[in-house]
Coordinates of C-alpha atoms and ligand atoms in Angstrom, one line a residue:
X1 CA 35.5 -4.8 35.8
X2 CA 32.5 -5.5 33.7
X3 CA 33.3 -7.9 30.6
X4 CA 32.4 -6.6 27.1
X5 CA 29.5 -8.1 25.1
X6 CA 30.5 -10.6 22.4
X7 CA 28.6 -12.9 20.0
X8 CA 26.4 -15.7 21.7
X9 CA 27.3 -18.0 18.6
X10 CA 30.4 -19.3 16.7
X11 CA 30.7 -20.0 13.1
X12 CA 30.4 -23.3 11.7
X13 CA 30.6 -22.7 7.8
X14 CA 32.0 -20.1 6.0
X15 CA 31.5 -18.8 2.3
X16 CA 34.5 -17.1 0.6
X17 CA 34.4 -13.6 -1.0
X18 CA 36.3 -11.9 -3.6
X19 CA 38.4 -8.7 -3.0
X20 CA 38.1 -7.2 -6.5
X21 CA 40.5 -4.4 -8.0
X22 CA 39.5 -0.8 -8.4
X23 CA 39.9 -1.1 -12.2
X24 CA 37.7 -4.2 -12.1
X25 CA 35.2 -2.3 -10.2
X26 CA 35.2 1.0 -12.4
X27 CA 34.4 -1.5 -15.5
X28 CA 31.9 -3.6 -13.7
X29 CA 29.9 -0.6 -12.4
X30 CA 29.7 1.2 -15.8
X31 CA 28.4 -2.2 -17.1
X32 CA 25.6 -2.0 -14.5
X33 CA 24.4 1.4 -15.7
X34 CA 25.6 3.0 -12.3
X35 CA 22.7 1.2 -10.4
X36 CA 24.1 -1.2 -7.5
X37 CA 21.1 -3.4 -7.9
X38 CA 22.7 -4.4 -11.3
X39 CA 26.0 -5.8 -10.0
X40 CA 26.5 -9.5 -9.6
X41 CA 27.1 -10.4 -5.8
X42 CA 30.5 -12.1 -6.9
X43 CA 31.7 -8.2 -8.0
X44 CA 30.9 -6.9 -4.4
X45 CA 33.3 -7.6 -1.5
X46 CA 31.0 -6.5 1.6
X47 CA 27.7 -6.3 1.0
X48 CA 25.7 -4.0 2.7
X49 CA 22.8 -3.4 0.1
X50 CA 20.2 -4.8 2.8
X51 CA 19.8 -6.6 6.0
X52 CA 16.9 -8.5 4.3
X53 CA 16.9 -12.2 3.8
X54 CA 20.9 -12.1 4.3
X55 CA 21.6 -13.4 7.6
X56 CA 22.9 -16.5 8.6
X57 CA 20.4 -19.4 9.9
X58 CA 21.7 -21.3 12.7
X59 CA 22.3 -25.0 13.2
X60 CA 18.7 -25.3 14.6
X61 CA 17.1 -23.6 11.8
X62 CA 18.9 -25.7 9.2
X63 CA 17.8 -28.8 11.4
X64 CA 14.2 -27.8 11.3
X65 CA 14.4 -27.4 7.4
X66 CA 14.8 -31.3 7.7
X67 CA 11.7 -31.8 9.6
X68 CA 9.7 -29.4 7.5
X69 CA 6.2 -30.9 6.7
X70 CA 5.2 -30.2 3.2
X71 CA 1.7 -31.2 3.3
X72 CA -0.6 -28.7 1.2
X73 CA -3.1 -28.3 4.0
X74 CA -2.4 -28.1 7.8
X75 CA 1.2 -28.9 7.8
X76 CA 2.6 -29.3 11.3
X77 CA 5.3 -26.6 10.2
X78 CA 2.3 -24.0 10.0
X79 CA 1.0 -24.7 13.6
X80 CA 4.8 -24.5 14.7
X81 CA 4.7 -20.9 13.1
X82 CA 1.2 -20.4 14.5
X83 CA 2.5 -21.0 18.0
X84 CA 5.6 -18.9 17.7
X85 CA 3.5 -15.9 16.3
X86 CA 1.0 -16.3 18.8
X87 CA 3.8 -16.5 21.9
X88 CA 5.6 -13.4 20.5
X89 CA 2.7 -11.1 19.4
X90 CA -0.5 -12.2 21.1
X91 CA -2.3 -12.4 17.7
X92 CA -4.7 -15.7 17.2
X93 CA -4.9 -15.4 13.4
X94 CA -2.4 -15.2 10.9
X95 CA -1.7 -15.7 7.0
X96 CA 1.8 -16.9 5.7
X97 CA 2.9 -14.9 2.6
X98 CA 6.1 -15.2 0.4
X99 CA 7.8 -11.7 1.9
X100 CA 6.9 -8.7 3.6
X101 CA 5.6 -6.7 0.8
X102 CA 3.1 -9.6 -0.1
X103 CA 1.7 -9.1 3.3
X104 CA 1.0 -5.6 2.3
X105 CA -0.4 -6.6 -0.9
X106 CA -2.8 -9.1 0.6
X107 CA -3.9 -6.9 3.7
X108 CA -4.0 -4.0 1.4
X109 CA -6.4 -5.6 -1.1
X110 CA -8.9 -5.6 1.7
X111 CA -8.3 -2.1 3.4
X112 CA -7.0 0.4 0.7
X113 CA -9.3 1.9 -1.6
X114 CA -8.7 4.7 -4.3
X115 CA -8.8 8.1 -2.8
X116 CA -8.0 6.6 0.5
X117 CA -5.4 8.2 3.1
X118 CA -2.9 5.9 5.2
X119 CA -1.2 7.8 7.9
X120 CA 2.0 6.6 9.3
X121 CA 5.5 7.1 10.2
X122 CA 7.7 7.1 7.0
X123 CA 6.3 4.1 5.1
X124 CA 8.7 2.1 3.7
X125 CA 9.0 2.2 -0.1
X126 CA 7.3 -1.1 -0.7
X127 CA 4.5 0.0 1.7
X128 CA 4.2 3.4 -0.5
X129 CA 4.4 1.6 -3.7
X130 CA 1.3 -0.6 -2.5
X131 CA -0.7 2.4 -1.4
X132 CA 0.1 4.7 -4.4
X133 CA -0.6 1.8 -6.6
X134 CA -4.1 1.5 -5.4
X135 CA -4.3 5.3 -6.2
X136 CA -4.3 6.4 -2.4
X137 CA -2.0 8.4 -0.4
X138 CA 0.5 7.6 2.3
X139 CA 0.9 10.8 4.6
X140 CA 4.1 10.7 6.8
X141 CA 3.5 11.8 9.9
X142 CA 6.9 11.3 11.5
X143 CA 8.3 13.5 14.1
X144 CA 9.9 16.9 12.5
X145 CA 13.4 15.7 14.7
X146 CA 13.8 12.4 12.6
X147 CA 15.1 14.9 9.6
X148 CA 17.7 16.1 11.9
X149 CA 20.5 13.7 11.8
X150 CA 22.4 15.3 14.6
X151 CA 19.6 15.5 17.2
X152 CA 20.3 12.7 20.0
X153 CA 16.6 11.6 20.7
X154 CA 16.3 8.1 21.8
X155 CA 13.1 7.6 19.6
X156 CA 13.3 9.3 16.5
X157 CA 11.1 6.9 14.5
X158 CA 8.2 8.2 16.5
X159 CA 4.8 9.4 14.8
X160 CA 4.2 13.1 15.6
X161 CA 0.5 12.4 17.3
X162 CA -0.1 16.2 16.8
X163 CA 0.1 15.5 12.9
X164 CA -1.6 12.2 13.0
X165 CA -4.8 13.5 15.0
X166 CA -5.1 16.5 12.3
X167 CA -5.1 14.0 9.2
X168 CA -7.6 11.8 11.5
X169 CA -9.6 14.8 12.4
X170 CA -9.7 16.2 8.9
X171 CA -10.7 13.1 7.1
X172 CA -13.6 10.8 7.6
X173 CA -12.9 7.6 9.2
X174 CA -14.2 5.6 5.9
X175 CA -11.3 7.4 3.8
X176 CA -8.7 6.4 6.1
X177 CA -7.7 2.6 5.5
X178 CA -5.6 2.2 8.5
X179 CA -2.7 4.0 10.5
X180 CA 0.8 2.2 9.5
X181 CA 3.3 2.1 12.3
X182 CA 6.7 0.8 11.2
X183 CA 9.0 -0.4 13.9
X184 CA 11.9 0.3 13.6
X185 CA 11.6 3.3 11.3
X186 CA 13.8 2.2 8.5
X187 CA 13.6 5.3 6.3
X188 CA 14.6 7.7 8.9
X189 CA 17.3 5.8 10.1
X190 CA 16.5 2.3 11.4
X191 CA 15.3 4.6 14.5
X192 CA 12.9 3.1 17.1
X193 CA 9.6 4.2 18.1
X194 CA 8.6 4.3 22.2
X195 CA 6.3 2.2 23.8
X196 CA 4.8 5.4 25.0
X197 CA 4.2 6.7 21.5
X198 CA 2.7 3.2 20.4
X199 CA 0.3 3.6 23.1
X200 CA -0.7 7.1 22.2
X201 CA -1.1 6.3 18.4
X202 CA -3.3 3.2 19.4
X203 CA -5.3 5.6 21.5
X204 CA -6.0 7.9 18.8
X205 CA -6.9 4.9 16.4
X206 CA -9.6 4.0 19.0
X207 CA -10.8 7.3 19.3
X208 CA -11.0 8.0 15.6
X209 CA -11.9 4.4 14.8
X210 CA -9.4 3.5 12.4
X211 CA -7.3 0.5 12.5
X212 CA -3.7 0.5 13.7
X213 CA -1.4 -1.9 11.6
X214 CA 2.2 -2.3 12.8
X215 CA 4.7 -2.9 9.9
X216 CA 6.8 -5.1 11.9
X217 CA 10.2 -6.1 10.2
X218 CA 12.4 -4.9 12.7
X219 CA 10.1 -5.3 15.7
X220 CA 12.8 -7.3 18.0
X221 CA 15.4 -4.5 17.3
X222 CA 12.6 -1.9 18.5
X223 CA 11.9 -4.0 21.4
X224 CA 15.8 -3.9 22.4
X225 CA 15.7 -0.1 22.1
X226 CA 12.4 0.1 24.3
X227 CA 14.3 -2.1 26.7
X228 CA 17.6 -0.1 26.9
X229 CA 16.0 3.3 26.3
X230 CA 12.6 3.7 27.7
X231 CA 11.9 3.9 31.4
X232 CA 10.4 1.1 33.0
X233 CA 11.4 -1.4 30.6
X234 CA 15.3 -2.5 31.5
X235 CA 14.0 -5.4 33.6
X236 CA 11.5 -6.6 31.3
X237 CA 11.9 -9.6 28.9
X238 CA 12.4 -8.7 25.0
X239 CA 9.1 -11.0 24.5
X240 CA 7.4 -9.5 27.1
X241 CA 7.9 -6.1 25.4
X242 CA 6.9 -7.5 21.9
X243 CA 3.9 -9.0 23.5
X244 CA 2.8 -5.5 24.8
X245 CA 3.7 -3.6 21.6
X246 CA 1.2 -5.8 19.6
X247 CA -1.3 -5.6 22.4
X248 CA -1.9 -2.1 21.3
X249 CA -2.4 -2.8 17.4
X250 CA -5.5 -4.7 15.2
X251 CA -2.8 -6.4 13.0
X252 CA 0.7 -6.4 11.9
X253 CA 2.7 -7.3 8.3
X254 CA 6.0 -8.8 8.7
X255 CA 8.9 -9.2 6.5
X256 CA 10.6 -12.1 8.1
X257 CA 13.7 -11.5 6.2
X258 CA 14.9 -9.3 8.9
X259 CA 14.4 -9.9 12.8
X260 CA 13.4 -13.3 11.9
X261 CA 16.7 -14.1 10.3
X262 CA 15.5 -16.1 7.4
X263 CA 16.3 -16.0 3.9
X264 CA 12.5 -15.5 2.7
X265 CA 9.2 -15.3 4.2
X266 CA 6.5 -13.1 5.7
X267 CA 3.0 -12.8 7.4
X268 CA 0.3 -11.0 8.4
X269 CA -0.9 -11.1 12.1
X270 CA -4.6 -10.3 13.0
X271 CA -6.5 -10.0 16.2
X272 CA -10.1 -9.8 14.3
X273 CA -11.5 -12.9 12.8
X274 CA -13.5 -11.2 9.9
X275 CA -10.6 -9.2 8.7
X276 CA -8.4 -12.6 8.8
X277 CA -11.4 -14.1 6.8
X278 CA -11.5 -11.2 4.1
X279 CA -7.8 -11.5 3.6
X280 CA -7.8 -15.2 3.4
X281 CA -9.5 -14.9 0.0
X282 CA -6.7 -12.7 -1.2
X283 CA -4.0 -14.9 0.2
X284 CA -5.3 -17.8 -1.7
X285 CA -5.3 -15.8 -4.8
X286 CA -2.0 -14.5 -4.8
X287 CA 0.2 -16.4 -2.3
X288 CA -1.4 -19.8 -1.6
X289 CA -3.8 -21.7 0.6
X290 CA -4.1 -20.2 4.0
X291 CA -1.9 -22.8 5.8
X292 CA 1.3 -22.1 3.9
X293 CA 0.8 -18.8 1.8
X294 CA 4.0 -18.3 -0.1
X295 CA 6.1 -20.5 1.9
X296 CA 7.1 -24.2 2.0
X297 CA 6.7 -26.0 5.0
X298 CA 10.5 -26.2 5.9
X299 CA 10.6 -22.4 5.3
X300 CA 8.1 -21.9 8.1
X301 CA 9.9 -24.3 10.5
X302 CA 12.9 -22.2 10.0
X303 CA 10.7 -19.2 10.4
X304 CA 9.4 -20.3 13.7
X305 CA 12.9 -21.0 14.9
X306 CA 14.1 -17.8 13.8
X307 CA 11.4 -16.0 15.5
X308 CA 12.7 -17.1 18.9
X309 CA 16.3 -16.7 18.2
X310 CA 15.7 -12.9 17.2
X311 CA 14.1 -12.1 20.1
X312 CA 17.0 -13.3 22.5
X313 CA 18.6 -10.5 24.3
X314 CA 22.0 -11.7 23.8
X315 CA 21.9 -12.1 20.2
X316 CA 20.1 -8.5 19.8
X317 CA 22.8 -7.0 22.0
X318 CA 25.5 -8.2 19.7
X319 CA 23.6 -7.4 16.7
X320 CA 22.9 -3.6 17.5
X321 CA 26.2 -3.3 19.2
X322 CA 28.0 -4.3 15.9
X323 CA 26.2 -1.7 14.0
X324 CA 27.2 1.1 16.6
X325 CA 30.9 0.0 16.4
X326 CA 30.9 0.6 12.8
X327 CA 29.0 3.8 13.6
X328 CA 31.6 4.9 16.4
X329 CA 34.5 4.1 13.9
X330 CA 33.2 6.3 11.6
X331 CA 32.6 9.1 13.8
X332 CA 36.0 8.9 14.9
X333 CA 37.2 9.7 11.4
X334 CA 34.7 12.4 11.1
X335 CA 32.3 10.9 8.7
X336 CA 29.0 12.5 9.2
X337 CA 26.4 9.8 10.3
X338 CA 23.1 9.8 11.4
X339 CA 22.7 9.6 15.2
X340 CA 21.8 7.7 17.4
X341 CA 23.0 4.8 15.3
X342 CA 19.9 2.8 14.1
X343 CA 19.2 -0.8 14.8
X344 CA 20.0 -2.4 11.6
X345 CA 22.3 0.0 9.5
X346 CA 24.7 3.1 9.8
X347 CA 23.2 6.0 7.6
X348 CA 25.9 8.4 6.1
X349 CA 24.6 12.0 5.6
X350 CA 25.1 13.0 2.3
X351 CA 24.0 16.5 2.7
X352 CA 27.0 16.9 5.1
X353 CA 29.5 14.7 3.2
X354 CA 29.1 16.7 0.1
X355 CA 27.6 20.1 1.1
X356 CA 27.5 22.0 -2.1
X357 CA 26.5 18.9 -4.4
X358 CA 23.6 19.8 -6.4
X359 CA 20.6 17.7 -5.2
X360 CA 19.5 16.9 -9.0
X361 CA 22.7 15.0 -9.3
X362 CA 21.8 12.4 -6.5
X363 CA 24.7 13.1 -3.9
X364 CA 23.9 9.8 -2.1
X365 CA 23.6 7.7 -5.0
X366 CA 27.3 9.4 -6.0
X367 CA 28.5 8.7 -2.6
X368 CA 27.2 5.2 -2.6
X369 CA 29.1 4.6 -6.1
X370 CA 32.3 5.9 -4.8
X371 CA 32.2 3.6 -1.8
X372 CA 31.9 0.5 -4.2
X373 CA 34.5 1.7 -6.2
X374 CA 36.9 2.5 -3.8
X375 CA 36.6 -0.5 -1.5
X376 CA 33.9 -3.0 -3.2
X377 CA 31.7 -2.0 -0.6
X378 CA 27.7 -2.0 -1.5
X379 CA 25.4 0.3 0.4
X380 CA 22.1 1.7 -0.6
X381 CA 20.7 5.3 -1.6
X382 CA 18.1 6.1 0.6
X383 CA 17.4 9.5 -0.8
X384 CA 15.7 11.4 -4.2
X385 CA 16.0 8.3 -6.2
X386 CA 14.4 6.0 -3.8
X387 CA 11.9 8.8 -3.0
X388 CA 10.6 8.6 -6.6
X389 CA 8.5 10.7 -8.5
X390 CA 5.2 12.3 -7.0
X391 CA 2.5 10.0 -8.7
X392 CA 0.2 13.1 -9.4
X393 CA 2.6 15.7 -10.5
X394 CA 5.5 13.3 -11.7
X395 CA 7.8 15.8 -10.3
X396 CA 11.1 14.5 -8.7
X397 CA 10.6 14.3 -5.0
X398 CA 13.7 15.3 -2.9
X399 CA 13.2 14.3 0.5
X400 CA 14.8 16.0 3.7
X401 CA 17.1 13.0 4.2
X402 CA 19.7 12.2 1.7
X403 CA 21.6 9.4 2.7
X404 CA 23.5 6.3 1.9
X405 CA 22.7 3.3 4.0
X406 CA 25.0 0.5 5.1
X407 CA 22.9 -2.0 6.4
X408 CA 24.4 -5.2 8.4
X409 CA 23.3 -8.7 7.6
X410 CA 22.6 -10.7 10.7
X411 CA 25.3 -12.9 12.1
X412 CA 27.2 -12.7 8.8
X413 CA 30.3 -10.3 9.1
X414 CA 32.8 -9.7 11.8
X415 CA 34.2 -6.5 13.3
X416 CA 37.1 -6.6 11.1
X417 CA 35.0 -6.3 8.2
X418 CA 33.6 -3.4 10.0
X419 CA 37.2 -1.5 10.0
X420 CA 37.4 -2.0 6.4
X421 CA 34.1 -0.8 5.8
X422 CA 35.1 2.4 7.7
X423 CA 38.2 2.8 6.2
X424 CA 36.8 2.4 2.8
X425 CA 34.4 5.5 3.6
X426 CA 37.2 7.3 5.1
X427 CA 39.3 7.1 2.3
X428 CA 36.3 8.6 0.2
X429 CA 35.7 11.3 2.7
X430 CA 39.4 12.4 2.6
X431 CA 39.0 13.0 -1.2
X432 CA 35.4 14.5 -0.8
X433 CA 36.1 17.9 -2.5
X434 CA 37.2 16.3 -5.7
X435 CA 33.8 14.6 -5.9
X436 CA 32.1 17.5 -7.9
X437 CA 29.7 15.9 -10.6
X438 CA 26.9 13.2 -10.1
X439 CA 24.4 11.3 -12.5
X440 CA 21.7 11.7 -14.4
X441 CA 18.9 9.2 -15.1
X442 CA 18.8 7.7 -18.7
X443 CA 15.8 5.3 -17.9
X444 CA 13.4 4.6 -15.2
X445 CA 10.4 2.5 -14.5
X446 CA 7.2 4.2 -13.7
X447 CA 7.0 3.2 -9.8
X448 CA 9.7 2.1 -7.5
X449 CA 12.3 3.0 -10.2
X450 CA 15.3 2.8 -7.8
X451 CA 15.5 -0.7 -8.4
X452 CA 16.0 -1.0 -12.0
X453 CA 16.8 2.6 -13.1
X454 CA 19.9 3.0 -15.6
X455 CA 22.1 6.3 -14.7
X456 CA 25.1 8.1 -16.4
X457 CA 27.5 10.6 -15.2
X458 CA 26.7 14.1 -15.8
Ligands
F0G501 N1 8.4 -3.2 5.7 C1 9.8 -2.6 6.1 C2 10.0 -1.7 7.1 C3 11.0 -2.9 5.1 O1 12.0 -2.7 5.7 C4 10.6 -3.9 4.2 C5 11.9 -4.4 3.5 C6 9.3 -4.3 3.8 C7 8.5 -3.7 4.7 C8 9.4 -5.0 2.5 O2 9.5 -6.5 3.0 O3 11.4 -7.1 1.5 O4 10.1 -8.8 3.0 O5 9.2 -7.6 1.0 N2 12.9 -3.9 3.6 C9 14.1 -4.0 2.8 C10 15.4 -3.2 3.1 C11 14.1 -4.6 1.3 O6 16.1 -3.3 2.6 O7 15.0 -2.2 3.8 P1 10.1 -7.7 1.8

């Protein structure tokens, strides 16, 4: 008989976590203005707010921290990182930044002008934020089936090339900053993009003379899905797949806090020396000199090591199968979850969980708060609060998907934790008919409001 997968690592250090009472949590969440971002981490038992920067580094990563080179210019750590990036992506030029959104800030300072259009597949919120902040528009060309949480398509993160070509055809090339392809597609459920789709998008980008930039936060998880789901890739090494993915692009932005399993860091990869030169000036202004950007030498060392570990198949298999383990448990309880299960998170479909709930009272946020009060789990709303207001009309945007995301930190929680999480959600699901009232906004920032807004019960 085949043996099951299991983690290709063991635990060397533990961090205690505190299991609070419901009464404590009711008080704390009220004090936090019903915004899960406002909680102190000690008030959370199992923290599934994000998989970003929350992973556990390995002994080799911690060891590499001790040998970091902190020279201002030309540090050996920079060259270690450059070598790792070249090996995994094929990009000869790169700039380090302090995290993913900083990479967006630097690159978009060159590429995005007021009045521009940036087509892509469900731009992440900071990506959209950086585009809209420059008075440009992000045009979402994701395939329609992505908004059906029950359709079993292996590559629901794809770009609809018909929609993309329409945008490229109807607008002059100098008004289109670039195409942004996000792998995996976080916003629609951590869904992968197929190699075939990447190739087609690349072909269109060349046909219309518009650069293709890959938002690569979860590029290794995307490569795992290509290997396990797309014809012709089963026998390929993950790194051969990542190199092929990037061979179709002109550049990449990276939040290293995800698939590179470090607590902070980011970078931009470039094929073209001229674009690298232009971006270097902004990197120096916003981030730091071009051989450290926003990172210390030790952080660059840990990142180089993390890039290699994050692209090992046994690690990726245990990671993605743990996410599926949680999804499967919830499914067995009848909880409506997005399928296929994503690479980094399980997404609970609030529209199916509480079908008659008014959208103006933020159903996904209401559920996320219920999960916290019930069992101390912190998830994230991916719905109307996060979708923010339209930058021009200022009307609330109600996206097709209204979900609670439970994102799993890498190499952090056990499957016993997953059993606990599923049981908490089951308890809330069993009393779903009692959940009738939601929340109203009492304060919000003009952009990216979900991080800091204050809510109250309706
Ligand atoms: N792109 C994608 C697809 C992301 O998911 C994120 C961050 C970023 C860019 C920005 O990177 O945080 O390093 O500045 N996503 C986190 C999340 C915050 O929880 O999904 P960053």
